[in-house]
Short mmCIF file of C-alpha atoms in Angstrom, two decimals:
data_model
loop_
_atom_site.label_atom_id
_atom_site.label_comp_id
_atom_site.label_asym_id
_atom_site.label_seq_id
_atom_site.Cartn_x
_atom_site.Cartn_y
_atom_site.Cartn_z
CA UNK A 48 90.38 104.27 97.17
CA UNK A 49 90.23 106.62 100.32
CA UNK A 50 89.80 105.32 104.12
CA UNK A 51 88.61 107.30 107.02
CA UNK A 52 89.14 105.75 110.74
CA UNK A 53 86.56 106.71 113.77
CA UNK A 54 86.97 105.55 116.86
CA UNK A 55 83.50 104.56 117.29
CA UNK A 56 82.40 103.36 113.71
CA UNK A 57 85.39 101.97 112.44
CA UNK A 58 87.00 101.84 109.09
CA UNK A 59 84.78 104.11 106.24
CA UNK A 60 85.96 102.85 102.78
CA UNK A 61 84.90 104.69 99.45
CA UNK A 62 86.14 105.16 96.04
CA UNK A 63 86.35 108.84 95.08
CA UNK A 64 83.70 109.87 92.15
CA UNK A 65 81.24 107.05 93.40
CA UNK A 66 78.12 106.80 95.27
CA UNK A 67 78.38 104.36 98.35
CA UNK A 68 80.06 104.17 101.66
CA UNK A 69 80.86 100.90 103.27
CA UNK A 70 81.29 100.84 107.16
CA UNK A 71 83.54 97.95 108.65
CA UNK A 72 84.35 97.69 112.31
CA UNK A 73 87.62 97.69 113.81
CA UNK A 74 88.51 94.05 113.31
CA UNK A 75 87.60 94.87 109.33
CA UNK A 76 84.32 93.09 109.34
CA UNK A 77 81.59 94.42 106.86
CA UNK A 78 78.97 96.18 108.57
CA UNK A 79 77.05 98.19 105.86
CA UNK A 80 76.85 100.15 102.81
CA UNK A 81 75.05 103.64 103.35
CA UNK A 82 74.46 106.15 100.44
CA UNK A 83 73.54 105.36 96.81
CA UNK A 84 73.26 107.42 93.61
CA UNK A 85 70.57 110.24 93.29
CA UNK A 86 69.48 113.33 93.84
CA UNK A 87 67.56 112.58 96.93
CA UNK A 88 68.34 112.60 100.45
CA UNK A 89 71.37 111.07 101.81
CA UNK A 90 72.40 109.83 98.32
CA UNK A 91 75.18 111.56 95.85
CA UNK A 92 76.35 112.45 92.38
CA UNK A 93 80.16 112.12 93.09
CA UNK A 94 81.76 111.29 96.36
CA UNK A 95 84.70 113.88 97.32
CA UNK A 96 85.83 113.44 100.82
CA UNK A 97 83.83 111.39 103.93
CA UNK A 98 85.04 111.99 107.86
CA UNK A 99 83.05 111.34 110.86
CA UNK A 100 83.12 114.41 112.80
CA UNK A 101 81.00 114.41 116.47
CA UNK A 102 79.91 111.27 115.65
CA UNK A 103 78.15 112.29 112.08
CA UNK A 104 79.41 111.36 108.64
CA UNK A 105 80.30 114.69 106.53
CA UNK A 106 80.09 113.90 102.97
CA UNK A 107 81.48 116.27 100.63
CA UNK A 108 79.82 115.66 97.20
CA UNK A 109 82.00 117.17 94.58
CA UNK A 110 79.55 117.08 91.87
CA UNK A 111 76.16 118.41 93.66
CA UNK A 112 78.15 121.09 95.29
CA UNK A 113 77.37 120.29 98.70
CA UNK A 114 78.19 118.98 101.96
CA UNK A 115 75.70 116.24 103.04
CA UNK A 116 75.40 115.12 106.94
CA UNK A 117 74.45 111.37 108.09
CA UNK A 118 73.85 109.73 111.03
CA UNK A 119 76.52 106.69 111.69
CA UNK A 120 73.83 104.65 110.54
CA UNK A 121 73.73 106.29 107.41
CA UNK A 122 70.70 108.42 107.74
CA UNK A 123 69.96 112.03 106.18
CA UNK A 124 70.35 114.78 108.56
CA UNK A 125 71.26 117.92 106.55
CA UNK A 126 72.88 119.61 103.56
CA UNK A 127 75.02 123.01 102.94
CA UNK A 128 75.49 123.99 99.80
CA UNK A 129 79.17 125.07 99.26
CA UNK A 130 81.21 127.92 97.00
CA UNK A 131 84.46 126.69 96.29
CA UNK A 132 87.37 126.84 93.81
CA UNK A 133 87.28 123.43 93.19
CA UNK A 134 86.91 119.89 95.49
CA UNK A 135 89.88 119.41 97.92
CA UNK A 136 89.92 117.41 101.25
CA UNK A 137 88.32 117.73 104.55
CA UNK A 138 90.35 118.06 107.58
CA UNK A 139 88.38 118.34 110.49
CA UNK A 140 89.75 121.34 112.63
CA UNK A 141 86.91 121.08 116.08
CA UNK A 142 84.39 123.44 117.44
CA UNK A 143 82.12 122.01 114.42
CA UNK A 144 84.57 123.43 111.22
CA UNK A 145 86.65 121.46 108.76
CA UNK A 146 89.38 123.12 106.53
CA UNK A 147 88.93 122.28 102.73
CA UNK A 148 91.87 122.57 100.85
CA UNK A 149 91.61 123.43 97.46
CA UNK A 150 92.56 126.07 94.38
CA UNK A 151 91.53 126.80 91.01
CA UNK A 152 93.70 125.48 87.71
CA UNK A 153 91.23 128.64 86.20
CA UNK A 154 93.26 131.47 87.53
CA UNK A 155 97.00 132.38 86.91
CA UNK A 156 97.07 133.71 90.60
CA UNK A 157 98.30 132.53 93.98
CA UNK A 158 94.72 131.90 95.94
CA UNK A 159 94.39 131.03 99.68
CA UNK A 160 94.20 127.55 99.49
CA UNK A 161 92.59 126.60 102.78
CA UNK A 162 89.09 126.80 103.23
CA UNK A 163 87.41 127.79 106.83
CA UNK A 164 83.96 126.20 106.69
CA UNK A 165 81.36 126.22 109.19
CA UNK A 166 79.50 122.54 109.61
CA UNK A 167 76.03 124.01 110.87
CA UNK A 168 75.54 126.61 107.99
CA UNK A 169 78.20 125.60 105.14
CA UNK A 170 79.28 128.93 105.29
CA UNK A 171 83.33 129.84 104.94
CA UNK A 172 84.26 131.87 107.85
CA UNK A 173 87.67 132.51 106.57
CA UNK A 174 90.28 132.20 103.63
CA UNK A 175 93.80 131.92 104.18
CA UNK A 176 96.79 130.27 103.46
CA UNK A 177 99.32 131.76 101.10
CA UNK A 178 101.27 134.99 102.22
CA UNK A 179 101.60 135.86 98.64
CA UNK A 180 97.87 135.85 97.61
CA UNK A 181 97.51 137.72 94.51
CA UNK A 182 100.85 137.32 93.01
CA UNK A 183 101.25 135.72 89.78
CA UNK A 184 101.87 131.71 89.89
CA UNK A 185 105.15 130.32 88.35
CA UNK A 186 105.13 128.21 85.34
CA UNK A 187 105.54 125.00 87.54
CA UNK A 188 102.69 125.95 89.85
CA UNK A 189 100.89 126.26 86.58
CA UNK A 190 101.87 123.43 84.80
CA UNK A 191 100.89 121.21 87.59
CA UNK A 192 97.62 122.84 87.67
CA UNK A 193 97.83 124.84 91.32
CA UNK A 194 97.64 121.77 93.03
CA UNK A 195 98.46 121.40 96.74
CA UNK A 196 98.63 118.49 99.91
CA UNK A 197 97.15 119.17 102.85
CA UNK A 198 97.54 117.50 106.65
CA UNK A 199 95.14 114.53 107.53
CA UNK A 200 96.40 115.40 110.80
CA UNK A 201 98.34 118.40 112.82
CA UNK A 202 97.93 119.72 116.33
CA UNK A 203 94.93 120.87 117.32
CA UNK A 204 93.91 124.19 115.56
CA UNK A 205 96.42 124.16 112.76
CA UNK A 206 96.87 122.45 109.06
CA UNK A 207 99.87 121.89 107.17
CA UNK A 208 100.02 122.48 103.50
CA UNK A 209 102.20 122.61 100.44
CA UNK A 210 102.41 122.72 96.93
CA UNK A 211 102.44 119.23 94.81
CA UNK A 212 105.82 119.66 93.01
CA UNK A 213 107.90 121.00 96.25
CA UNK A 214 108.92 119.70 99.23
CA UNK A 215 108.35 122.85 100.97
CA UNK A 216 105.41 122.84 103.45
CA UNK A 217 104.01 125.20 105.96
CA UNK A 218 101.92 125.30 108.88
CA UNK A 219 99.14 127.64 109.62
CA UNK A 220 96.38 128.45 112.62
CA UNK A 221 92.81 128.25 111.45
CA UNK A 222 92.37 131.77 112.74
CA UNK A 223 94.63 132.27 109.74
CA UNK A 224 98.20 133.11 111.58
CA UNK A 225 101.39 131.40 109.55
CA UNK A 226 103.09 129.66 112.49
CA UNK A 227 106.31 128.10 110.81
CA UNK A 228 107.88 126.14 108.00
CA UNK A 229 109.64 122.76 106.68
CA UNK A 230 111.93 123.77 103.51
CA UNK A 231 115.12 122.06 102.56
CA UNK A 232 117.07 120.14 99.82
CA UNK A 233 115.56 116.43 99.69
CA UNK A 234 118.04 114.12 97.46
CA UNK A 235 115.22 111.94 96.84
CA UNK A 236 112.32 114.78 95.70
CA UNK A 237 114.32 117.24 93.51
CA UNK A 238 112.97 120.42 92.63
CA UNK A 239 111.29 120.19 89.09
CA UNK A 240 112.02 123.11 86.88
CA UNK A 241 109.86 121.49 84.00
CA UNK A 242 107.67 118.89 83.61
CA UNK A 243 109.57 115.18 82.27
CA UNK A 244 108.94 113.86 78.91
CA UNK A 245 107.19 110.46 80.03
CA UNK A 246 108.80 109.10 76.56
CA UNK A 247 111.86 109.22 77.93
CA UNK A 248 112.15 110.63 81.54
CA UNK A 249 110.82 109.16 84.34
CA UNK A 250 107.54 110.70 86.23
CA UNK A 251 107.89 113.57 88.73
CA UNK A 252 108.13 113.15 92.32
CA UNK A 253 105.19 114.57 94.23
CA UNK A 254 103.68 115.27 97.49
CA UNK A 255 100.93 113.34 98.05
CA UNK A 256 99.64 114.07 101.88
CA UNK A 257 100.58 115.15 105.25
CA UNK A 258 100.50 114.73 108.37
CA UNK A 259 101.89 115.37 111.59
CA UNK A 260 102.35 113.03 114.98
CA UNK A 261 102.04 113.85 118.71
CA UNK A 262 105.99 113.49 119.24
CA UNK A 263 105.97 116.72 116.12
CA UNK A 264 107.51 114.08 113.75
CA UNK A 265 106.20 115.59 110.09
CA UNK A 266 105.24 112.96 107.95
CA UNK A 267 105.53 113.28 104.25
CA UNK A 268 103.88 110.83 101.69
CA UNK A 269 105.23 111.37 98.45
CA UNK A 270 104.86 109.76 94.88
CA UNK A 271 108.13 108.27 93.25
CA UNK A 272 108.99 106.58 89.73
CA UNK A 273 109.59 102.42 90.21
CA UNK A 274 112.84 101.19 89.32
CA UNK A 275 111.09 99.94 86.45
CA UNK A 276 109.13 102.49 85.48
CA UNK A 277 110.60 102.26 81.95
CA UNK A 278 109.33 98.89 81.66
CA UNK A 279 105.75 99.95 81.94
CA UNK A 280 103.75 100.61 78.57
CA UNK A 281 102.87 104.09 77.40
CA UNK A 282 99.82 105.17 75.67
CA UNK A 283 99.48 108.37 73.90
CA UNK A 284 96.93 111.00 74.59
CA UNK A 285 96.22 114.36 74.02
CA UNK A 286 98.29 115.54 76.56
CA UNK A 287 101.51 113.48 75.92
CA UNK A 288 102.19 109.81 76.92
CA UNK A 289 100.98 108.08 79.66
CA UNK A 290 100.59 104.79 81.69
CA UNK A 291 98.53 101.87 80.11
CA UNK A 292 95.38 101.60 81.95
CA UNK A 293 95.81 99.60 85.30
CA UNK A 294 99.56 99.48 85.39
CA UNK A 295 100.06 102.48 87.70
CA UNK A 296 101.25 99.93 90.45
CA UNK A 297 103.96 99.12 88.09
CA UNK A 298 105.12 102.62 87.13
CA UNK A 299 104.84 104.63 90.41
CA UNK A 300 105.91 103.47 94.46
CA UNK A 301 104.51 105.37 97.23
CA UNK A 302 107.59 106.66 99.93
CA UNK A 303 106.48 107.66 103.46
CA UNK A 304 109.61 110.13 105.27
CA UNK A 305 109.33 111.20 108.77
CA UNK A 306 111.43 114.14 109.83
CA UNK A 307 111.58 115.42 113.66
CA UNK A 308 110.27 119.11 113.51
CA UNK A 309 111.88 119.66 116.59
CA UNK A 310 115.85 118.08 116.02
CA UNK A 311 114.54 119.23 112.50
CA UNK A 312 116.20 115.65 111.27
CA UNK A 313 115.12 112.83 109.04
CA UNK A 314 114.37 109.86 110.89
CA UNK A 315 113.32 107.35 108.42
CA UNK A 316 111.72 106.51 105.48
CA UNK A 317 109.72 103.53 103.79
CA UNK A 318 108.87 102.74 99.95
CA UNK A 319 105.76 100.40 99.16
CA UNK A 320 105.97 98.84 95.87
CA UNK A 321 102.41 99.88 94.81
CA UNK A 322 100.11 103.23 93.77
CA UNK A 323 97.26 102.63 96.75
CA UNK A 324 99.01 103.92 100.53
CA UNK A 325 98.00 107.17 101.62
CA UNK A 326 97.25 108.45 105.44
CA UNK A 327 95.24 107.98 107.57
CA UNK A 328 93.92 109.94 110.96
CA UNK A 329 93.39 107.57 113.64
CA UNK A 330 92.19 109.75 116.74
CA UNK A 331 94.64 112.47 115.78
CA UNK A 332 98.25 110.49 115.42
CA UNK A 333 98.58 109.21 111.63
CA UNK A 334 98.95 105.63 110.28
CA UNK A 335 99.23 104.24 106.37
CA UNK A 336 96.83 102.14 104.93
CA UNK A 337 97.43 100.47 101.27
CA UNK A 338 95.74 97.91 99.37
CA UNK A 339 97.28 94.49 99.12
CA UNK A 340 96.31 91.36 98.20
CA UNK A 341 96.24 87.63 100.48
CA UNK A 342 98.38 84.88 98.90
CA UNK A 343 95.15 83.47 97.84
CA UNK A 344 94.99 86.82 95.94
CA UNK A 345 92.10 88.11 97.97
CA UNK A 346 92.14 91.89 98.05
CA UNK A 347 92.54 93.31 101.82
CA UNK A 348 93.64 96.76 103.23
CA UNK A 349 96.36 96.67 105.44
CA UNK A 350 96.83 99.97 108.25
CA UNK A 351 101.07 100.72 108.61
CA UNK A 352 102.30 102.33 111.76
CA UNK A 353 105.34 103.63 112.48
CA UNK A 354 108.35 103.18 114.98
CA UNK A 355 111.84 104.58 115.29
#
């Protein structure tokens, strides 16, 4: 489940892989549902990332290869086919470019992993990212398949990024300048050296997202084990053990930590009992959002700020 907020639309809810896009207003009453599955205009093969950016709907469709441009009332305007590594997430950036953020599992290689595209051609203008470009990965990187967590939301001109299984993160200019980065000993997201037997050993911690507040707090959203992750049923597969279908709520919590970038301090933290929160970019200072259910069991999203 991913949710996009726009000041003039309102809430944009869609499940990644599908088709459809439903619109709800601010108070998180059901508009409409634009898109649909097909080949032809304004519908998709596989939804990647959705953001409303100068008041148009950018659809990356991670299947077709493309980026697909609405109307806010859902109506084709354009496509741009794309060359990328692989799907990552939009972060829109201004002056009509987003950042994708994305590598290759394919290559034992360090690759730029942010992705300079321009909206009115589809072109990338630039790749940058990783100061060590070229250089072989390590056997974590590897094992974890090159994957990396990008900013929903930074100052204006820059993203934030960092690999999965660290809590190491940098910040760079979209003109491609490193700027400065967040690196330190977190008791609660240990380094992994090699990944856990799920038989026996809890799941890794990992970064999930981003993002970064007016005040320069750095928020990190990370995945954790439950305290009862042991409790959960295994099933085997061909890559090891894993979690019964639909009992990932049970096996993993979600932990949101805000650090001051400028006292370079932790200032708090907050652990929902659950797989679903993740961040949100609501007119450039983050929020959570995370699926939760009504005591009459009805299923609702619920939008988390923050205070000190």
């Amino acid at each position: 489940m991913r949710v996009v907020w726009d000041e003039e639309l309102g809430y944009l809810h869609f499940l990644p892989g599908d088709t459809r896009i439903k619109i709800f207003d601010h108070d998180g009453t059901f508009l409409r549902e634009i898109g649909g599955e097909g080949d032809g205009p304004g519908e998709f093969r596989g939804i990647g990332d959705v953001h409303v950016i100068d008041g148009r709907i950018v659809v990356l469709d991670m299947i077709k290869s493309a980026l697909v441009i609405l109307s806010p009332a859902g109506e084709y305007i354009t496509r741009h086919s794309y060359r990328l590594p692989e799907t990552g997430p939009i972060t829109p950036v201004g002056q009509d470019r987003i950042v994708v953020t994305t590598t290759t599992w394919r290559t034992r290689v360090i690759e730029h992993p942010l992705h300079l595209v321009d909206l009115s051609s589809g072109a990338i203008t630039l790749r940058f990212g990783a100061a060590n470009e070229g250089a072989e990965v390590t056997g974590l990187q590897w094992n974890f398949g090159k994957r990396v967590a990008a900013s929903v939301s930074s100052r204006p001109g820059t993203v934030w990024w960092g690999w999965i299984a660290t809590p190491a993160v940098q910040e760079w200019s979209v003109e491609g300048e490193f700027l400065r980065d967040f690196d330190g000993d977190l008791p609660w997201f240990p380094e992994i050296y090699e990944e856990p037997d799920l038989a026996r050993e809890p799941p890794a911690t990992l970064l999930r997202e981003l993002a970064v507040d007016g005040d320069d707090n750095l928020w990190m959203l990370i995945r954790t084990a439950d305290p009862e992750w042991d409790e959960v049923p295994m099933v085997q597969g061909r890559g090891g053990p894993y979690p019964a279908p639909n009992t990932e709520d049970d096996y993993f919590d979600i932990r949101l930590d805000v650090f001051s970038l400028r006292e370079r301090r932790h200032l708090g933290r907050h652990v929902w009992d659950g797989y679903t929160p993740a961040l949100l970019n609501r007119g450039g200072e983050p929020a959570v959002y995370a699926l939760e259910y009504s005591r009459a069991m009805v299923p609702q999203i619920v939008v988390y700020g923050v205070r000190e």
